PDB file of C-alpha atoms and ligand atoms in Angstrom:
ATOM      1  CA  UNK A   1      -0.085  -0.013  -0.017  1.00 71.00           C
ATOM      2  CA  UNK A   2       1.789   3.197  -1.120  1.00 78.00           C
ATOM      3  CA  UNK A   3       2.484   5.702   1.554  1.00 93.00           C
ATOM      4  CA  UNK A   4       0.858   8.682  -0.457  1.00 94.00           C
ATOM      5  CA  UNK A   5      -2.396   6.633  -0.915  1.00 96.00           C
ATOM      6  CA  UNK A   6      -2.675   5.931   2.787  1.00 97.00           C
ATOM      7  CA  UNK A   7      -2.235   9.346   4.177  1.00 97.00           C
ATOM      8  CA  UNK A   8      -4.447  11.021   1.580  1.00 97.00           C
ATOM      9  CA  UNK A   9      -7.298   8.773   2.473  1.00 98.00           C
ATOM     10  CA  UNK A  10      -6.660   9.243   6.262  1.00 98.00           C
ATOM     11  CA  UNK A  11      -6.782  13.022   5.653  1.00 97.00           C
ATOM     12  CA  UNK A  12     -10.137  12.721   4.364  1.00 98.00           C
ATOM     13  CA  UNK A  13     -11.506  11.516   7.490  1.00 98.00           C
ATOM     14  CA  UNK A  14     -14.152   9.339   6.163  1.00 98.00           C
ATOM     15  CA  UNK A  15     -16.989   8.394   8.018  1.00 98.00           C
ATOM     16  CA  UNK A  16     -18.965   5.348   8.039  1.00 98.00           C
ATOM     17  CA  UNK A  17     -22.239   6.898   6.816  1.00 98.00           C
ATOM     18  CA  UNK A  18     -19.971   8.781   3.898  1.00 98.00           C
ATOM     19  CA  UNK A  19     -21.337   8.812   0.227  1.00 98.00           C
ATOM     20  CA  UNK A  20     -17.655   8.750  -1.519  1.00 98.00           C
ATOM     21  CA  UNK A  21     -17.011   9.206  -5.362  1.00 98.00           C
ATOM     22  CA  UNK A  22     -13.728   8.836  -6.284  1.00 99.00           C
ATOM     23  CA  UNK A  23     -12.786   9.904 -10.269  1.00 98.00           C
ATOM     24  CA  UNK A  24      -9.680   7.798 -11.722  1.00 98.00           C
ATOM     25  CA  UNK A  25      -9.404   4.954  -9.640  1.00 98.00           C
ATOM     26  CA  UNK A  26      -6.611   3.213 -11.421  1.00 98.00           C
ATOM     27  CA  UNK A  27      -6.613  -0.231  -9.964  1.00 98.00           C
ATOM     28  CA  UNK A  28      -9.003   0.525  -6.667  1.00 98.00           C
ATOM     29  CA  UNK A  29      -6.185   0.467  -3.975  1.00 98.00           C
ATOM     30  CA  UNK A  30      -7.727   3.839  -2.481  1.00 98.00           C
ATOM     31  CA  UNK A  31     -11.188   2.068  -2.986  1.00 98.00           C
ATOM     32  CA  UNK A  32     -10.083  -0.856  -0.696  1.00 98.00           C
ATOM     33  CA  UNK A  33      -8.957   1.493   2.376  1.00 98.00           C
ATOM     34  CA  UNK A  34     -12.153   3.973   1.841  1.00 98.00           C
ATOM     35  CA  UNK A  35     -14.697   0.553   1.703  1.00 98.00           C
ATOM     36  CA  UNK A  36     -13.065  -0.450   5.167  1.00 98.00           C
ATOM     37  CA  UNK A  37     -13.723   2.436   6.747  1.00 98.00           C
ATOM     38  CA  UNK A  38     -17.682   2.684   5.444  1.00 98.00           C
ATOM     39  CA  UNK A  39     -20.540   1.259   7.480  1.00 98.00           C
ATOM     40  CA  UNK A  40     -23.959   2.254   5.815  1.00 98.00           C
ATOM     41  CA  UNK A  41     -21.958   4.258   3.178  1.00 98.00           C
ATOM     42  CA  UNK A  42     -21.359   3.828   0.033  1.00 98.00           C
ATOM     43  CA  UNK A  43     -18.407   4.127  -2.672  1.00 98.00           C
ATOM     44  CA  UNK A  44     -18.543   4.639  -5.831  1.00 98.00           C
ATOM     45  CA  UNK A  45     -15.487   4.869  -8.535  1.00 98.00           C
ATOM     46  CA  UNK A  46     -15.286   6.238 -11.858  1.00 98.00           C
ATOM     47  CA  UNK A  47     -12.478   5.605 -14.643  1.00 98.00           C
ATOM     48  CA  UNK A  48     -12.219   6.065 -18.391  1.00 98.00           C
ATOM     49  CA  UNK A  49     -10.122   3.188 -18.712  1.00 98.00           C
ATOM     50  CA  UNK A  50     -12.147  -0.218 -18.806  1.00 98.00           C
ATOM     51  CA  UNK A  51      -8.993  -2.216 -17.894  1.00 98.00           C
ATOM     52  CA  UNK A  52      -8.679  -0.206 -14.553  1.00 98.00           C
ATOM     53  CA  UNK A  53     -12.177  -0.368 -13.808  1.00 98.00           C
ATOM     54  CA  UNK A  54     -12.396  -4.121 -14.440  1.00 98.00           C
ATOM     55  CA  UNK A  55      -9.162  -4.626 -12.064  1.00 98.00           C
ATOM     56  CA  UNK A  56     -10.420  -1.984  -9.755  1.00 98.00           C
ATOM     57  CA  UNK A  57     -13.670  -4.134  -9.191  1.00 98.00           C
ATOM     58  CA  UNK A  58     -11.557  -7.435  -8.854  1.00 98.00           C
ATOM     59  CA  UNK A  59      -9.963  -6.165  -6.138  1.00 98.00           C
ATOM     60  CA  UNK A  60     -12.807  -4.931  -4.330  1.00 98.00           C
ATOM     61  CA  UNK A  61     -15.210  -7.473  -4.889  1.00 98.00           C
ATOM     62  CA  UNK A  62     -15.923  -8.514  -1.258  1.00 98.00           C
ATOM     63  CA  UNK A  63     -16.997  -4.913  -0.765  1.00 98.00           C
ATOM     64  CA  UNK A  64     -18.894  -4.788  -4.473  1.00 98.00           C
ATOM     65  CA  UNK A  65     -20.537  -8.120  -3.098  1.00 98.00           C
ATOM     66  CA  UNK A  66     -21.691  -6.540   0.080  1.00 98.00           C
ATOM     67  CA  UNK A  67     -23.159  -3.600  -1.770  1.00 98.00           C
ATOM     68  CA  UNK A  68     -20.816  -0.901  -0.546  1.00 98.00           C
ATOM     69  CA  UNK A  69     -19.030  -0.483  -3.641  1.00 98.00           C
ATOM     70  CA  UNK A  70     -19.741   0.456  -7.230  1.00 98.00           C
ATOM     71  CA  UNK A  71     -17.328   0.452 -10.086  1.00 98.00           C
ATOM     72  CA  UNK A  72     -18.374   2.562 -13.262  1.00 98.00           C
ATOM     73  CA  UNK A  73     -16.852   2.427 -16.655  1.00 98.00           C
ATOM     74  CA  UNK A  74     -17.023   6.529 -17.682  1.00 98.00           C
ATOM     75  CA  UNK A  75     -15.085   9.835 -17.903  1.00 98.00           C
ATOM     76  CA  UNK A  76     -15.522  12.235 -15.875  1.00 98.00           C
ATOM     77  CA  UNK A  77     -16.870  14.471 -18.944  1.00 98.00           C
ATOM     78  CA  UNK A  78     -19.523  11.864 -19.611  1.00 97.00           C
ATOM     79  CA  UNK A  79     -20.458  10.752 -15.860  1.00 98.00           C
ATOM     80  CA  UNK A  80     -24.171  10.240 -16.029  1.00 97.00           C
ATOM     81  CA  UNK A  81     -24.896   9.141 -12.092  1.00 98.00           C
ATOM     82  CA  UNK A  82     -28.493  10.444 -12.068  1.00 97.00           C
ATOM     83  CA  UNK A  83     -29.244  12.081  -8.730  1.00 97.00           C
ATOM     84  CA  UNK A  84     -26.810  10.554  -6.463  1.00 98.00           C
ATOM     85  CA  UNK A  85     -24.823  13.048  -4.547  1.00 98.00           C
ATOM     86  CA  UNK A  86     -21.723  12.375  -2.622  1.00 98.00           C
ATOM     87  CA  UNK A  87     -20.488  13.706   0.930  1.00 98.00           C
ATOM     88  CA  UNK A  88     -16.804  13.548  -0.593  1.00 98.00           C
ATOM     89  CA  UNK A  89     -15.374  13.073  -4.012  1.00 98.00           C
ATOM     90  CA  UNK A  90     -11.971  12.763  -4.892  1.00 98.00           C
ATOM     91  CA  UNK A  91      -9.282  12.268  -7.272  1.00 98.00           C
ATOM     92  CA  UNK A  92      -5.664  11.424  -7.062  1.00 98.00           C
ATOM     93  CA  UNK A  93      -2.839  11.710 -10.154  1.00 97.00           C
ATOM     94  CA  UNK A  94      -5.603  12.621 -12.687  1.00 98.00           C
ATOM     95  CA  UNK A  95      -4.257  15.133 -14.769  1.00 97.00           C
ATOM     96  CA  UNK A  96      -7.215  17.043 -15.581  1.00 97.00           C
ATOM     97  CA  UNK A  97      -7.192  18.437 -12.212  1.00 97.00           C
ATOM     98  CA  UNK A  98      -3.794  19.538 -13.027  1.00 96.00           C
ATOM     99  CA  UNK A  99      -4.252  20.542 -16.372  1.00 97.00           C
ATOM    100  CA  UNK A 100      -7.921  21.844 -16.532  1.00 97.00           C
ATOM    101  CA  UNK A 101      -8.838  22.281 -12.828  1.00 97.00           C
ATOM    102  CA  UNK A 102     -11.319  24.702 -13.256  1.00 97.00           C
ATOM    103  CA  UNK A 103     -12.893  22.588 -15.852  1.00 98.00           C
ATOM    104  CA  UNK A 104     -12.472  19.623 -13.438  1.00 98.00           C
ATOM    105  CA  UNK A 105     -13.812  21.534 -10.522  1.00 97.00           C
ATOM    106  CA  UNK A 106     -17.192  22.269 -12.489  1.00 97.00           C
ATOM    107  CA  UNK A 107     -17.779  19.137 -13.596  1.00 98.00           C
ATOM    108  CA  UNK A 108     -17.547  17.377  -9.830  1.00 98.00           C
ATOM    109  CA  UNK A 109     -19.870  20.350  -8.917  1.00 97.00           C
ATOM    110  CA  UNK A 110     -23.028  18.689 -10.097  1.00 97.00           C
ATOM    111  CA  UNK A 111     -22.293  15.342  -8.226  1.00 98.00           C
ATOM    112  CA  UNK A 112     -21.133  17.201  -4.604  1.00 98.00           C
ATOM    113  CA  UNK A 113     -24.123  16.942  -1.949  1.00 98.00           C
ATOM    114  CA  UNK A 114     -24.976  20.207   0.018  1.00 97.00           C
ATOM    115  CA  UNK A 115     -21.722  20.882   2.404  1.00 95.00           C
ATOM    116  CA  UNK A 116     -19.857  18.246   0.140  1.00 98.00           C
ATOM    117  CA  UNK A 117     -16.177  18.468  -0.183  1.00 98.00           C
ATOM    118  CA  UNK A 118     -13.450  17.665  -2.981  1.00 98.00           C
ATOM    119  CA  UNK A 119     -10.236  16.155  -2.530  1.00 98.00           C
ATOM    120  CA  UNK A 120      -7.607  16.416  -5.080  1.00 98.00           C
ATOM    121  CA  UNK A 121      -3.816  15.624  -5.268  1.00 96.00           C
ATOM    122  CA  UNK A 122      -1.680  15.587  -8.284  1.00 93.00           C
ATOM    123  CA  UNK A 123       2.115  15.155  -8.749  1.00 88.00           C
ATOM    124  CA  UNK A 124       3.793  13.083 -11.277  1.00 83.00           C
ATOM    125  CA  UNK A 125       5.014   9.355 -10.599  1.00 73.00           C
ATOM    126  CA  UNK A 126       8.170   8.952  -9.849  1.00 73.00           C
TER     127      UNK A 126
HETATM  128  C1  SAM B   1      -1.988   8.161 -13.156  1.00 93.98           C
HETATM  129  S1  SAM B   1      -3.681   6.823 -12.859  1.00 93.98           S
HETATM  130  C2  SAM B   1      -3.783   7.283 -10.879  1.00 93.98           C
HETATM  131  C3  SAM B   1      -4.848   6.083 -10.365  1.00 93.98           C
HETATM  132  C4  SAM B   1      -4.808   6.076  -8.928  1.00 93.98           C
HETATM  133  N1  SAM B   1      -6.180   7.257  -8.694  1.00 93.98           N
HETATM  134  C5  SAM B   1      -3.539   6.463  -8.336  1.00 93.98           C
HETATM  135  O1  SAM B   1      -3.114   7.540  -7.699  1.00 93.98           O
HETATM  136  O2  SAM B   1      -2.588   5.624  -8.270  1.00 93.98           O
HETATM  137  C6  SAM B   1      -5.110   7.980 -13.642  1.00 93.98           C
HETATM  138  C7  SAM B   1      -6.345   7.440 -13.663  1.00 93.98           C
HETATM  139  O3  SAM B   1      -7.169   8.121 -13.704  1.00 93.98           O
HETATM  140  C8  SAM B   1      -8.097   8.126 -15.130  1.00 93.98           C
HETATM  141  N2  SAM B   1      -8.466   9.214 -15.624  1.00 93.98           N
HETATM  142  C9  SAM B   1      -7.903   9.872 -16.102  1.00 93.98           C
HETATM  143  N3  SAM B   1      -8.708  10.751 -16.744  1.00 93.98           N
HETATM  144  C10 SAM B   1     -10.079  10.733 -16.339  1.00 93.98           C
HETATM  145  C11 SAM B   1     -11.258  11.147 -16.766  1.00 93.98           C
HETATM  146  N4  SAM B   1     -11.628  12.574 -16.723  1.00 93.98           N
HETATM  147  N5  SAM B   1     -12.410  10.537 -16.259  1.00 93.98           N
HETATM  148  C12 SAM B   1     -12.386   9.732 -15.621  1.00 93.98           C
HETATM  149  N6  SAM B   1     -10.786   8.889 -15.587  1.00 93.98           N
HETATM  150  C13 SAM B   1     -10.229   9.710 -15.992  1.00 93.98           C
HETATM  151  C14 SAM B   1      -7.272   7.189 -16.065  1.00 93.98           C
HETATM  152  O4  SAM B   1      -7.672   6.185 -16.715  1.00 93.98           O
HETATM  153  C15 SAM B   1      -6.079   6.295 -14.757  1.00 93.98           C
HETATM  154  O5  SAM B   1      -6.718   5.162 -14.539  1.00 93.98           O
END
Protein backbone atom coordinates (compact mmCIF):
# COMPACT_ATOMS: atom_id res chain seq x y z
CA UNK A 1 0.00 0.00 0.00
CA UNK A 2 1.72 3.23 -1.10
CA UNK A 3 2.17 5.80 1.68
CA UNK A 4 0.79 8.58 -0.53
CA UNK A 5 -2.55 6.77 -0.81
CA UNK A 6 -2.73 5.86 2.87
CA UNK A 7 -2.03 9.44 3.99
CA UNK A 8 -4.41 10.95 1.44
CA UNK A 9 -7.28 8.70 2.49
CA UNK A 10 -6.54 9.33 6.18
CA UNK A 11 -6.68 13.09 5.57
CA UNK A 12 -10.20 12.80 4.16
CA UNK A 13 -11.51 11.59 7.51
CA UNK A 14 -13.97 9.09 6.08
CA UNK A 15 -17.02 8.56 8.30
CA UNK A 16 -19.04 5.33 8.27
CA UNK A 17 -22.06 7.08 6.74
CA UNK A 18 -20.18 8.93 3.98
CA UNK A 19 -21.20 8.75 0.35
CA UNK A 20 -17.87 8.80 -1.49
CA UNK A 21 -17.09 9.24 -5.19
CA UNK A 22 -13.62 8.63 -6.63
CA UNK A 23 -12.63 9.94 -10.05
CA UNK A 24 -9.95 7.89 -11.82
CA UNK A 25 -9.67 4.99 -9.38
CA UNK A 26 -6.96 3.15 -11.35
CA UNK A 27 -6.33 -0.24 -9.73
CA UNK A 28 -8.69 0.56 -6.85
CA UNK A 29 -6.14 0.74 -4.06
CA UNK A 30 -7.69 3.78 -2.38
CA UNK A 31 -11.08 2.15 -2.88
CA UNK A 32 -10.15 -0.68 -0.53
CA UNK A 33 -9.06 1.71 2.21
CA UNK A 34 -12.19 3.83 1.88
CA UNK A 35 -14.57 0.86 1.83
CA UNK A 36 -12.97 -0.61 4.96
CA UNK A 37 -14.09 2.53 6.81
CA UNK A 38 -17.66 2.63 5.55
CA UNK A 39 -20.65 1.31 7.42
CA UNK A 40 -23.97 2.38 5.95
CA UNK A 41 -22.22 4.71 3.50
CA UNK A 42 -21.26 3.84 -0.04
CA UNK A 43 -18.39 4.23 -2.47
CA UNK A 44 -18.65 4.76 -6.22
CA UNK A 45 -15.61 4.83 -8.51
CA UNK A 46 -15.40 5.99 -12.09
CA UNK A 47 -12.54 5.48 -14.51
CA UNK A 48 -12.42 6.02 -18.25
CA UNK A 49 -10.21 2.96 -18.75
CA UNK A 50 -12.17 -0.30 -19.04
CA UNK A 51 -9.03 -2.22 -18.02
CA UNK A 52 -8.58 -0.19 -14.84
CA UNK A 53 -12.23 -0.32 -13.82
CA UNK A 54 -12.23 -4.12 -14.27
CA UNK A 55 -9.05 -4.46 -12.18
CA UNK A 56 -10.42 -2.19 -9.45
CA UNK A 57 -13.68 -4.08 -9.33
CA UNK A 58 -11.87 -7.42 -9.09
CA UNK A 59 -9.64 -6.16 -6.27
CA UNK A 60 -12.65 -4.91 -4.31
CA UNK A 61 -15.11 -7.70 -5.07
CA UNK A 62 -16.08 -8.34 -1.43
CA UNK A 63 -17.20 -4.72 -1.09
CA UNK A 64 -19.10 -4.89 -4.39
CA UNK A 65 -20.86 -8.04 -3.27
CA UNK A 66 -21.72 -6.43 0.08
CA UNK A 67 -23.35 -3.53 -1.78
CA UNK A 68 -20.83 -1.00 -0.44
CA UNK A 69 -18.88 -0.34 -3.66
CA UNK A 70 -19.73 0.19 -7.29
CA UNK A 71 -17.34 0.63 -10.21
CA UNK A 72 -18.49 2.58 -13.25
CA UNK A 73 -16.72 2.74 -16.59
CA UNK A 74 -17.02 6.40 -17.60
CA UNK A 75 -15.03 9.57 -17.92
CA UNK A 76 -15.78 12.43 -15.57
CA UNK A 77 -16.82 14.41 -18.63
CA UNK A 78 -19.47 11.84 -19.65
CA UNK A 79 -20.52 10.71 -16.20
CA UNK A 80 -24.21 10.20 -15.51
CA UNK A 81 -25.09 9.06 -11.99
CA UNK A 82 -28.62 10.42 -12.09
CA UNK A 83 -29.66 12.02 -8.81
CA UNK A 84 -26.81 10.58 -6.72
CA UNK A 85 -24.88 13.08 -4.61
CA UNK A 86 -21.72 12.59 -2.54
CA UNK A 87 -20.32 13.92 0.73
CA UNK A 88 -16.75 13.40 -0.41
CA UNK A 89 -15.38 13.36 -3.96
CA UNK A 90 -11.70 12.69 -4.55
CA UNK A 91 -9.19 12.33 -7.35
CA UNK A 92 -5.54 11.29 -7.14
CA UNK A 93 -3.11 11.72 -10.01
CA UNK A 94 -5.87 12.51 -12.50
CA UNK A 95 -4.29 14.90 -14.97
CA UNK A 96 -7.48 16.82 -15.75
CA UNK A 97 -7.37 18.32 -12.23
CA UNK A 98 -3.84 19.58 -12.90
CA UNK A 99 -4.23 20.74 -16.50
CA UNK A 100 -7.78 22.11 -16.35
CA UNK A 101 -8.63 22.59 -12.66
CA UNK A 102 -11.55 24.93 -13.26
CA UNK A 103 -13.16 22.60 -15.75
CA UNK A 104 -12.58 19.60 -13.46
CA UNK A 105 -14.09 21.37 -10.43
CA UNK A 106 -17.09 22.44 -12.50
CA UNK A 107 -17.68 18.84 -13.58
CA UNK A 108 -17.40 17.60 -9.99
CA UNK A 109 -19.74 20.27 -8.60
CA UNK A 110 -22.73 18.48 -10.04
CA UNK A 111 -22.09 15.38 -7.91
CA UNK A 112 -21.40 17.07 -4.57
CA UNK A 113 -24.06 17.03 -1.87
CA UNK A 114 -24.76 20.22 0.06
CA UNK A 115 -21.70 20.66 2.31
CA UNK A 116 -19.88 18.06 0.23
CA UNK A 117 -16.11 18.36 -0.20
CA UNK A 118 -13.64 17.74 -3.02
CA UNK A 119 -10.16 16.33 -2.26
CA UNK A 120 -7.49 16.39 -4.96
CA UNK A 121 -3.80 15.56 -5.20
CA UNK A 122 -1.68 15.60 -8.28
CA UNK A 123 1.96 14.64 -8.59
CA UNK A 124 3.92 12.99 -11.32
CA UNK A 125 4.58 9.32 -10.65
CA UNK A 126 8.33 8.83 -9.89
C1 LIG B 1 -2.26 7.96 -13.05
S1 LIG B 1 -3.72 6.99 -12.81
C2 LIG B 1 -3.99 7.21 -11.05
C3 LIG B 1 -4.76 6.09 -10.45
C4 LIG B 1 -5.01 6.25 -8.94
N1 LIG B 1 -5.94 7.33 -8.69
C5 LIG B 1 -3.72 6.49 -8.19
O1 LIG B 1 -3.50 7.56 -7.65
O2 LIG B 1 -2.91 5.54 -8.15
C6 LIG B 1 -5.03 8.01 -13.49
C7 LIG B 1 -6.32 7.25 -13.65
O3 LIG B 1 -7.35 8.19 -13.92
C8 LIG B 1 -8.11 7.78 -15.05
N2 LIG B 1 -8.61 9.01 -15.68
C9 LIG B 1 -7.86 10.00 -16.24
N3 LIG B 1 -8.64 10.99 -16.67
C10 LIG B 1 -9.92 10.63 -16.40
C11 LIG B 1 -11.18 11.24 -16.63
N4 LIG B 1 -11.26 12.44 -17.23
N5 LIG B 1 -12.29 10.60 -16.21
C12 LIG B 1 -12.19 9.37 -15.60
N6 LIG B 1 -11.02 8.74 -15.38
C13 LIG B 1 -9.89 9.37 -15.77
C14 LIG B 1 -7.14 6.96 -15.89
O4 LIG B 1 -7.81 6.05 -16.74
C15 LIG B 1 -6.30 6.28 -14.82
O5 LIG B 1 -6.85 5.04 -14.41
